[in-house]
Short mmCIF file of C-alpha atoms in Angstrom, two decimals:
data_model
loop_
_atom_site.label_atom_id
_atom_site.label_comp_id
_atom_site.label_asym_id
_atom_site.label_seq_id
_atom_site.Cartn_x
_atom_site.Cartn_y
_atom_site.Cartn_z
CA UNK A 21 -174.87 14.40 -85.38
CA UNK A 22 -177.29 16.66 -86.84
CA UNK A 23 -174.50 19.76 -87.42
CA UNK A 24 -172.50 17.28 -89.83
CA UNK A 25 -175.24 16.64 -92.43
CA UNK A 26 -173.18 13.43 -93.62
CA UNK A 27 -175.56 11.99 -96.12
CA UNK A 28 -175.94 15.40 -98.15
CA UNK A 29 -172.40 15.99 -97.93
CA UNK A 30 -171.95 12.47 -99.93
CA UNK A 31 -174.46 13.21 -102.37
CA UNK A 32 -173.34 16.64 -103.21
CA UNK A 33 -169.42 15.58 -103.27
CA UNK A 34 -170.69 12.21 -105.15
CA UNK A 35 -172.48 14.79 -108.64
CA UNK A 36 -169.57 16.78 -108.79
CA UNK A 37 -165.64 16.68 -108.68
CA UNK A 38 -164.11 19.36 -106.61
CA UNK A 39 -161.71 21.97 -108.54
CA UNK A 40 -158.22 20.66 -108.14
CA UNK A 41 -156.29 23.60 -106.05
CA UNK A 42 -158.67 26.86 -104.56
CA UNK A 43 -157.08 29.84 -103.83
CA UNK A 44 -156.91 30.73 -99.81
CA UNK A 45 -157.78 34.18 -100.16
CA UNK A 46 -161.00 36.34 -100.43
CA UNK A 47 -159.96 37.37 -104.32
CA UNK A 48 -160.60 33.72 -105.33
CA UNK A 49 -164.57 34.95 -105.49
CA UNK A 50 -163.13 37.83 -107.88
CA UNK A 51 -162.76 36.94 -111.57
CA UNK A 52 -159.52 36.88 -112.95
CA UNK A 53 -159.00 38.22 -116.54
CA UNK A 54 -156.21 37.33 -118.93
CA UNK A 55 -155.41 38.04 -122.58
CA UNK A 56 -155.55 34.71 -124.70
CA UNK A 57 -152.53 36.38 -126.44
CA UNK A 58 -150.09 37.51 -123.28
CA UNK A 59 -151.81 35.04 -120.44
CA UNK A 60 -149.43 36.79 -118.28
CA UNK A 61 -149.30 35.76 -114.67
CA UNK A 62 -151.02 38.75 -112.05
CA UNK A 63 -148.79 40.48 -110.59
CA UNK A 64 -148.48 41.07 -106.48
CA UNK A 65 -148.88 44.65 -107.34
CA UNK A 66 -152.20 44.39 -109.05
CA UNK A 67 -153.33 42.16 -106.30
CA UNK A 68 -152.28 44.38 -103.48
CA UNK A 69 -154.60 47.05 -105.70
CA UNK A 70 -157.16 45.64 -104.60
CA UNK A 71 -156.93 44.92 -101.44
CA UNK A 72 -158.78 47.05 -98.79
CA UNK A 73 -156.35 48.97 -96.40
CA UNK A 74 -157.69 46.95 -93.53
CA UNK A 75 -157.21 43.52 -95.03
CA UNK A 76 -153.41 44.30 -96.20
CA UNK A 77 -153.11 45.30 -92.22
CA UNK A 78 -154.66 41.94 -91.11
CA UNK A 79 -151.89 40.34 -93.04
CA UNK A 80 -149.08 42.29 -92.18
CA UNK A 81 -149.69 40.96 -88.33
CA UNK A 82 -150.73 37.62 -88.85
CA UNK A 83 -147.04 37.74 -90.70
CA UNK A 84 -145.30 39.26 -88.11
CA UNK A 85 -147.14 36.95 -85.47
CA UNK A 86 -144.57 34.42 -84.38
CA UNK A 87 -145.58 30.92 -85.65
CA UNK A 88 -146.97 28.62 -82.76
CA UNK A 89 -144.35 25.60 -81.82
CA UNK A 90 -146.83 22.55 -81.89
CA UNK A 91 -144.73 19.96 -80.89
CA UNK A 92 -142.58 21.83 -78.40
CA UNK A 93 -146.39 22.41 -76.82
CA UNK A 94 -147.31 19.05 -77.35
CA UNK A 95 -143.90 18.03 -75.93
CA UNK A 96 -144.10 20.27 -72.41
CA UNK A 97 -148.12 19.81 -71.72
CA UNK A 98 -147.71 15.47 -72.51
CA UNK A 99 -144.91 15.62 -69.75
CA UNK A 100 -147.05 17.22 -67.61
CA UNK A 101 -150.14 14.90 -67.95
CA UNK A 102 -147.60 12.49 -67.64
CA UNK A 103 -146.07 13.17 -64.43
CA UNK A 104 -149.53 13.84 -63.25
CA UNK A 105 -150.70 10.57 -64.16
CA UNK A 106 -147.73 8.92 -62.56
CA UNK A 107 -148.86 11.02 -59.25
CA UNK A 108 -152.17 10.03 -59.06
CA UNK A 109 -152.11 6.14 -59.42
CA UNK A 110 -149.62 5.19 -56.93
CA UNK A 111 -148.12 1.94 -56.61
CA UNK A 112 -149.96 0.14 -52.82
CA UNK A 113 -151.76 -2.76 -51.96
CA UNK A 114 -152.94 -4.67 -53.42
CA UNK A 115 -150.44 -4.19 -55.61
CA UNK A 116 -151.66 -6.47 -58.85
CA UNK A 117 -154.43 -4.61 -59.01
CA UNK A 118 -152.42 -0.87 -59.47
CA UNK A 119 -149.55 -2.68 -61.50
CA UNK A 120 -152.69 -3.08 -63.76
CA UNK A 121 -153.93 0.27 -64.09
CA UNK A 122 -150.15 1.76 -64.23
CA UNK A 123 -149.26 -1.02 -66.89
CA UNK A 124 -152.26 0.76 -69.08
CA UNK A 125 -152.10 4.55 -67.70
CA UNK A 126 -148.42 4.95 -68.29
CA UNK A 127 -147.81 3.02 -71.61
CA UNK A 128 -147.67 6.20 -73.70
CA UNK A 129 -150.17 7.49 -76.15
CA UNK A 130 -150.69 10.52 -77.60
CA UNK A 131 -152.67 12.07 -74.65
CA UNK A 132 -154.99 14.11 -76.95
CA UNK A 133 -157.35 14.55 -75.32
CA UNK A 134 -156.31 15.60 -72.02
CA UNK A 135 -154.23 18.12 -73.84
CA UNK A 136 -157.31 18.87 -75.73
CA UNK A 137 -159.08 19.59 -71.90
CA UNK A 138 -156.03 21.45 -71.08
CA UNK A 139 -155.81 23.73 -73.59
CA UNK A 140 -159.73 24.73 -73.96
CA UNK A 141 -159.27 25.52 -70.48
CA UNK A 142 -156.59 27.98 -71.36
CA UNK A 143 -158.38 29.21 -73.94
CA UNK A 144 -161.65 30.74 -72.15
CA UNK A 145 -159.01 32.27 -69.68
CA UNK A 146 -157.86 29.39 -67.07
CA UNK A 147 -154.73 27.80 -66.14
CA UNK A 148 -153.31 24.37 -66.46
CA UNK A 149 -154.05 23.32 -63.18
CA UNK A 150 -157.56 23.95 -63.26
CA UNK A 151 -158.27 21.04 -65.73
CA UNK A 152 -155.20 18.85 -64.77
CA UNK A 153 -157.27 16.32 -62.79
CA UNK A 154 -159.83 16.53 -65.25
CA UNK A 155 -157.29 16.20 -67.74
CA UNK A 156 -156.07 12.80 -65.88
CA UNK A 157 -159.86 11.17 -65.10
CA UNK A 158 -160.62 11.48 -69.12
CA UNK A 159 -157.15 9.66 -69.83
CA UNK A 160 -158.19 7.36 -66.89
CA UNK A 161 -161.34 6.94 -68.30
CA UNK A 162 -159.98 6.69 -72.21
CA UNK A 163 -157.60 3.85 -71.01
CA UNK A 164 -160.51 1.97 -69.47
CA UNK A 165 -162.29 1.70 -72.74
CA UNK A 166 -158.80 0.49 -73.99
CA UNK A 167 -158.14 -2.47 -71.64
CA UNK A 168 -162.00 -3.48 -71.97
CA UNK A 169 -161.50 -2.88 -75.88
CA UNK A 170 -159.10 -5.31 -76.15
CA UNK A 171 -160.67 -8.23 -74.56
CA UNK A 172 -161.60 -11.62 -75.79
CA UNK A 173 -165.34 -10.66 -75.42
CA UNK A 174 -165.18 -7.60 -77.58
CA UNK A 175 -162.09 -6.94 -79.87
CA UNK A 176 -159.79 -9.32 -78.82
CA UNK A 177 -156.42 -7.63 -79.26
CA UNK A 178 -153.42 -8.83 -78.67
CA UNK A 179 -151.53 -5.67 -79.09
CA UNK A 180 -151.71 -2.01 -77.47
CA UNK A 181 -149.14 1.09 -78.07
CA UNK A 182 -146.87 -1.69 -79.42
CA UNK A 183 -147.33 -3.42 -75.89
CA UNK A 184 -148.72 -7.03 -74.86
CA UNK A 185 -152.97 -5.67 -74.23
CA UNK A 186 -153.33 -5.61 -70.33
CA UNK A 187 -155.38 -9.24 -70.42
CA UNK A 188 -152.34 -10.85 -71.86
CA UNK A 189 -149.79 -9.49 -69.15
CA UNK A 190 -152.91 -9.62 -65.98
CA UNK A 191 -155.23 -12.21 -66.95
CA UNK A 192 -158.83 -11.13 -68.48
CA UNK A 193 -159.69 -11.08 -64.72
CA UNK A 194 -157.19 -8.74 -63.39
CA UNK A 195 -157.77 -6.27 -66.60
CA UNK A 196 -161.78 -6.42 -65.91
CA UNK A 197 -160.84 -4.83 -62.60
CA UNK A 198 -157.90 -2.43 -63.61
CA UNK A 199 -160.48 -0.63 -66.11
CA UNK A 200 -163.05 -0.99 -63.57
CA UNK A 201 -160.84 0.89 -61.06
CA UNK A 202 -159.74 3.31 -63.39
CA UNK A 203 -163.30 4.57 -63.83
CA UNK A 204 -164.29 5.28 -60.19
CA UNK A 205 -161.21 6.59 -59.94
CA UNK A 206 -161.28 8.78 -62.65
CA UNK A 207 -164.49 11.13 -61.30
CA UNK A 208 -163.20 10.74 -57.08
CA UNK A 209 -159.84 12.62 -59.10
CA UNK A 210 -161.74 15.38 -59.99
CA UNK A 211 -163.95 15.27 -56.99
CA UNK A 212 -161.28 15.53 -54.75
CA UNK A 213 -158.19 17.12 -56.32
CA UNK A 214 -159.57 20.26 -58.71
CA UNK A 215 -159.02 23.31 -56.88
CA UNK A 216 -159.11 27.28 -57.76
CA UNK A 217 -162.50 26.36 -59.44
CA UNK A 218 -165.94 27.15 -58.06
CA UNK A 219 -168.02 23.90 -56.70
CA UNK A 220 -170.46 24.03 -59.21
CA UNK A 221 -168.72 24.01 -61.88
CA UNK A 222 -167.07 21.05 -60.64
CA UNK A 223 -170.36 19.10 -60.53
CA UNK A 224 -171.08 20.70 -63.70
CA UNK A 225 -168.02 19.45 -65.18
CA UNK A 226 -168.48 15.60 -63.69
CA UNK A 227 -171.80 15.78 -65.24
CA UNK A 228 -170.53 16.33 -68.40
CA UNK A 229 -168.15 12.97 -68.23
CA UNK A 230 -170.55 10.88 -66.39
CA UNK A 231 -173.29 11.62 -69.88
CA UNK A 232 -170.04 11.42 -72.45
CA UNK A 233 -169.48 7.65 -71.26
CA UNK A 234 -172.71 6.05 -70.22
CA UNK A 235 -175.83 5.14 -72.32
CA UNK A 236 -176.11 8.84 -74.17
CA UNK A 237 -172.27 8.43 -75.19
CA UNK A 238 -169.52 6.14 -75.21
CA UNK A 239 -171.61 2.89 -74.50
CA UNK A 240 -174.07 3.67 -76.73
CA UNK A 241 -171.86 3.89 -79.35
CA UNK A 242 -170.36 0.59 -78.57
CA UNK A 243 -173.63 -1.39 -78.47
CA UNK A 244 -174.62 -0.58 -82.14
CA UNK A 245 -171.03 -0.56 -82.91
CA UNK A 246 -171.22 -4.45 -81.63
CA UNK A 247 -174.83 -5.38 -83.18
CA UNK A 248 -173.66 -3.96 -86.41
CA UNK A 249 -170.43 -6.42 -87.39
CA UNK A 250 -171.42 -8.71 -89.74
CA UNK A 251 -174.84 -6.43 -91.25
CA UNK A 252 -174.70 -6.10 -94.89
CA UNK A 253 -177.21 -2.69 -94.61
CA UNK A 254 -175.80 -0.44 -92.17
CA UNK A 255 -175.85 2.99 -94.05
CA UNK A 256 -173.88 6.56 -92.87
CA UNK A 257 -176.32 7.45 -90.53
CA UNK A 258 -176.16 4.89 -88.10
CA UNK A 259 -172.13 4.36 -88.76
CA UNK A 260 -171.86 8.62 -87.79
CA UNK A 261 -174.26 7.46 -85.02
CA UNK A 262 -171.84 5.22 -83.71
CA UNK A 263 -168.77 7.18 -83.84
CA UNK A 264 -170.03 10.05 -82.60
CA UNK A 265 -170.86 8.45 -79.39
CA UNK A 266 -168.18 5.72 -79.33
CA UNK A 267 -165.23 8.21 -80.18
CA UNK A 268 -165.93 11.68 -80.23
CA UNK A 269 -167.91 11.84 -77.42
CA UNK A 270 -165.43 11.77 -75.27
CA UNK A 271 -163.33 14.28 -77.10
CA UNK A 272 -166.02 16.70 -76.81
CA UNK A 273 -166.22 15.28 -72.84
CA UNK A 274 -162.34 16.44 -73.32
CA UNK A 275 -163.18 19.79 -74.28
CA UNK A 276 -166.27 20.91 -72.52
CA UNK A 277 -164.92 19.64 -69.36
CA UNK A 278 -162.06 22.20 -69.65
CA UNK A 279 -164.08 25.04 -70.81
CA UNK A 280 -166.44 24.86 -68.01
CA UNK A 281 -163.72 24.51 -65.43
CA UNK A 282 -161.61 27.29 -67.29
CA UNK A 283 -164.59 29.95 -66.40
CA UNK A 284 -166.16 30.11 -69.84
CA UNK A 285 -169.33 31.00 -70.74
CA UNK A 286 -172.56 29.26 -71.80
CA UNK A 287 -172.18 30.51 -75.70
CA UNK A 288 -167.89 29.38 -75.17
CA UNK A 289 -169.21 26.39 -73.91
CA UNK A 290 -171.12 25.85 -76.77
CA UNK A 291 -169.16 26.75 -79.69
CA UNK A 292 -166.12 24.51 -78.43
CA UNK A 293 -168.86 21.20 -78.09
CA UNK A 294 -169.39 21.81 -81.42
CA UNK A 295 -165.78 22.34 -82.00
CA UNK A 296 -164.80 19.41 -80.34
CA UNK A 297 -167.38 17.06 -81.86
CA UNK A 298 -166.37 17.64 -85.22
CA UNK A 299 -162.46 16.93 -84.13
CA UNK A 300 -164.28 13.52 -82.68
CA UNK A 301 -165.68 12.40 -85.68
CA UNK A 302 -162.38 13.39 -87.63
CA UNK A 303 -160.63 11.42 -85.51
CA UNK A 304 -162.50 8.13 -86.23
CA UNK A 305 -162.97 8.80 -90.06
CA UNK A 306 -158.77 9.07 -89.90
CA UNK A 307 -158.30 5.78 -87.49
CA UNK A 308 -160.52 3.70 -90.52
CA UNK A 309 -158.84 5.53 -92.71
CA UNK A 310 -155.16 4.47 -91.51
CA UNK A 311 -156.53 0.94 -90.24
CA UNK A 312 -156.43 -0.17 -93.84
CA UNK A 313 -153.44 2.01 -95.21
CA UNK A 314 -151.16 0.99 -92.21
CA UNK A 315 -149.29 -1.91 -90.77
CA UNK A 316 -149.46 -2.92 -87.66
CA UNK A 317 -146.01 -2.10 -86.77
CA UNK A 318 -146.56 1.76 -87.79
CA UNK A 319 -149.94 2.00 -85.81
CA UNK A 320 -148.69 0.54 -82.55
CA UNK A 321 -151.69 -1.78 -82.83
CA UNK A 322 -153.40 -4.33 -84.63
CA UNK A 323 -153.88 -2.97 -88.41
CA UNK A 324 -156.60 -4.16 -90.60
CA UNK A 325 -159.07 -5.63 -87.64
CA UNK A 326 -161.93 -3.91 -88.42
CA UNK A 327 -162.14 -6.03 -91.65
CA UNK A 328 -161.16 -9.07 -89.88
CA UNK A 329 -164.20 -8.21 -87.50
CA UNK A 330 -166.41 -7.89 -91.12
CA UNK A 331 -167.36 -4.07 -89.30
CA UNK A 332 -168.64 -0.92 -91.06
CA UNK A 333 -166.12 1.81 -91.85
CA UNK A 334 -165.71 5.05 -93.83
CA UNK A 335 -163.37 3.46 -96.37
CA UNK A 336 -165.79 0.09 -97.19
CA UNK A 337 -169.03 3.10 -97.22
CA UNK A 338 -167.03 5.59 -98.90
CA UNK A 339 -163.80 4.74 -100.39
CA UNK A 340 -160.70 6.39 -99.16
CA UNK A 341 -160.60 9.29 -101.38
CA UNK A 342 -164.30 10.43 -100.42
CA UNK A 343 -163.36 9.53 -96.53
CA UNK A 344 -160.36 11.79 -96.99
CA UNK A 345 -162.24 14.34 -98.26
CA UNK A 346 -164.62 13.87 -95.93
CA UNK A 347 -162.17 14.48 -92.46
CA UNK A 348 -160.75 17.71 -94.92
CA UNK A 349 -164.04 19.15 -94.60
CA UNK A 350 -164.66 18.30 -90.85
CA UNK A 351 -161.18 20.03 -89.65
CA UNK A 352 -162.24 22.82 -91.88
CA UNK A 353 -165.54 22.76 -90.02
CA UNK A 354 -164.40 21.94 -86.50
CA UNK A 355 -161.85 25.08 -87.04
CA UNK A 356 -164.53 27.89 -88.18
CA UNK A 357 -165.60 26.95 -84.52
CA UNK A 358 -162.49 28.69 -83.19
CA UNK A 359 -163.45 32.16 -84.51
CA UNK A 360 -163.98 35.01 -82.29
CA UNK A 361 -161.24 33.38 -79.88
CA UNK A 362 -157.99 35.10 -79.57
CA UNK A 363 -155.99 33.35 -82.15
CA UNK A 364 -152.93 33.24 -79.82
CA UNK A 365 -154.58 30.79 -77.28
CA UNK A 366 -156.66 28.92 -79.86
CA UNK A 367 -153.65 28.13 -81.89
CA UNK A 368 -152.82 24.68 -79.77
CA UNK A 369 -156.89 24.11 -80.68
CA UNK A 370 -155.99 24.63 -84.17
CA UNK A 371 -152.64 22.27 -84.24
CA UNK A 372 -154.22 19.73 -82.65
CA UNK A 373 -157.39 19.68 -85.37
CA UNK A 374 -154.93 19.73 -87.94
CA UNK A 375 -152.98 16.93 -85.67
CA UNK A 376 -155.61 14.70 -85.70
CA UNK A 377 -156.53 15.57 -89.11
CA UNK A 378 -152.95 14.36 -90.65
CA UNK A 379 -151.73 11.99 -88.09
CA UNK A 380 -150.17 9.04 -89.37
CA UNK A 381 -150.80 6.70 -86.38
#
């Protein structure tokens, strides 16, 4: 990912140590003076001095703007994607085969990113149920990559959102199938059940998942993901290479499919792809991170298996302190995207950067 710049970002942090605490405000640029005799502190008069007019009003309302509930918004829009979820894959013959997908679909999760779908649709101006289907065929699709994750052929997991992994309740057979269903199902969903939203932006939008997932995203990752365990020279490029496609590109997929859905424009589009891919990498960089700071028990899945499986990380490139600083600087990053949005409706974009950024699971 050419925006991200990964390898000069290590060498630059790697010369020199960051300052321990920067001040959050435009006067940090502004030397401050103090007498070696008095060191007195500055006082919130002198700083309001200097102050323009118009940035002591841009305070003032971003103070008396009500703070945005994240989990009561995480809360009501995961119920929704839930009950939508439980709507769409209906229990009917044959029945193994939907007891499958359901057993998957429905065993929790954080549902990021069709929240993430939801609420970039929201943002460029459309409603919930425009991207609701969408919503459902990324989780659809996100699941698949689960179930197939975990089999004996590729990561061989035991252990899923603190359940049994669908192979070890189905059969490797039945699971095969479930993800395989899940998939076709996920693009007839939005095919067939998105309404209030134009036709071609529709195929526009399918477009967009069919690329996220096949050899340009999802896949691709995968494969050099695979042929990389065991390598003693895999560097950051091809390690960003692989997470960008494996993991954030269907996070951006997420976000691009709501935008275009939602009515935005070409340049709103754009600027929340770019958004979104930076919230994709930070979301991989965290998941190595927690993999070997977690147990198992806390993450809901296997901890430590990406060591086991001898495979490339942030931590084992970087260390954990340079792969924290690392996902600081791609929330920072990801969030300069959000500017020139209303702050109001890019707030849940906001929370769920920071979200990702601090999660502990």
């Amino acid at each position: 990912m050419s925006c991200v710049n990964l390898s000069t970002w290590v060498q630059v942090r790697c010369r020199s140590r960051s300052p321990p605490f920067n001040l959050p405000h435009p006067l940090k640029k502004l030397p401050i003076f103090t007498s070696p005799k008095t060191r007195h502190v500055v006082s919130s008069f002198s700083i309001s001095a200097v102050l323009t007019r118009q940035e002591a009003l841009k305070e003032e309302e971003e103070e008396e703007r009500p703070s945005f509930d994240f989990k009561a918004y995480m809360v009501q829009k995961a119920n929704s994607v839930n009950k939508a979820l439980d709507d769409s894959v209906l229990l009917r013959h044959p029945q193994k085969i939907h007891e499958a997908m359901r057993y998957s679909l429905l065993a929790g999760g954080k549902r990021v990113r069709p929240v993430l779908c939801i609420a970039a649709c929201e943002l460029v101006g459309g409603q919930e149920s425009m991207a609701m289907p969408a919503a459902c065929a990324v989780e659809m699709i996100h699941t698949m990559s689960l179930i197939h994750d975990d089999l004996p052929c590729m990561d061989n997991d035991d252990l899923r959102r603190g359940k049994p992994t669908n192979h070890k309740v189905f059969g490797e057979d039945v699971a095969v199938l479930a993800g395989d269903a899940l998939l076709a199902f996920a693009f007839e969903h939005i095919a067939v059940s998105t309404v209030g939203v134009q036709p071609v932006r529709i195929v526009r939008a399918i477009g967009e998942l069919a690329k996220s997932i096949g050899t340009e995203g999802l896949v691709a990752g995968q494969v050099v993901d695979i042929n990389s365990e065991g390598l003693s020279d895999v560097g950051l490029e091809q390690l960003e290479f692989i997470h960008v496609h494996k993991t954030a590109a269907l996070l951006e997929g997420a976000v691009v499919l709501g935008a275009i859905l939602g009515g935005g424009s070409d340049v709103e589009v754009e600027k929340l792809r770019k958004f979104a891919r930076y919230i994709g990498l930070l979301f991989q960089v965290v998941d190595d991170i927690l993999d070997v700071t977690k147990s198992s028990q806390e993450l809901g899945k296997t901890a430590g298996k990406d060591l086991v499986a001898d495979k490339v990380t942030y931590p084992k490139l970087l260390g954990i302190e340079k792969s924290r600083e690392f996902a600081q600087k791609l929330n920072r990053d990801a969030q300069d995207q959000l500017s020139g949005f209303d702050p109001d409706k890019a707030a849940p974009l906001i929370a769920l950067a920071n979200y990702i950024a601090y999660r502990q699971n």
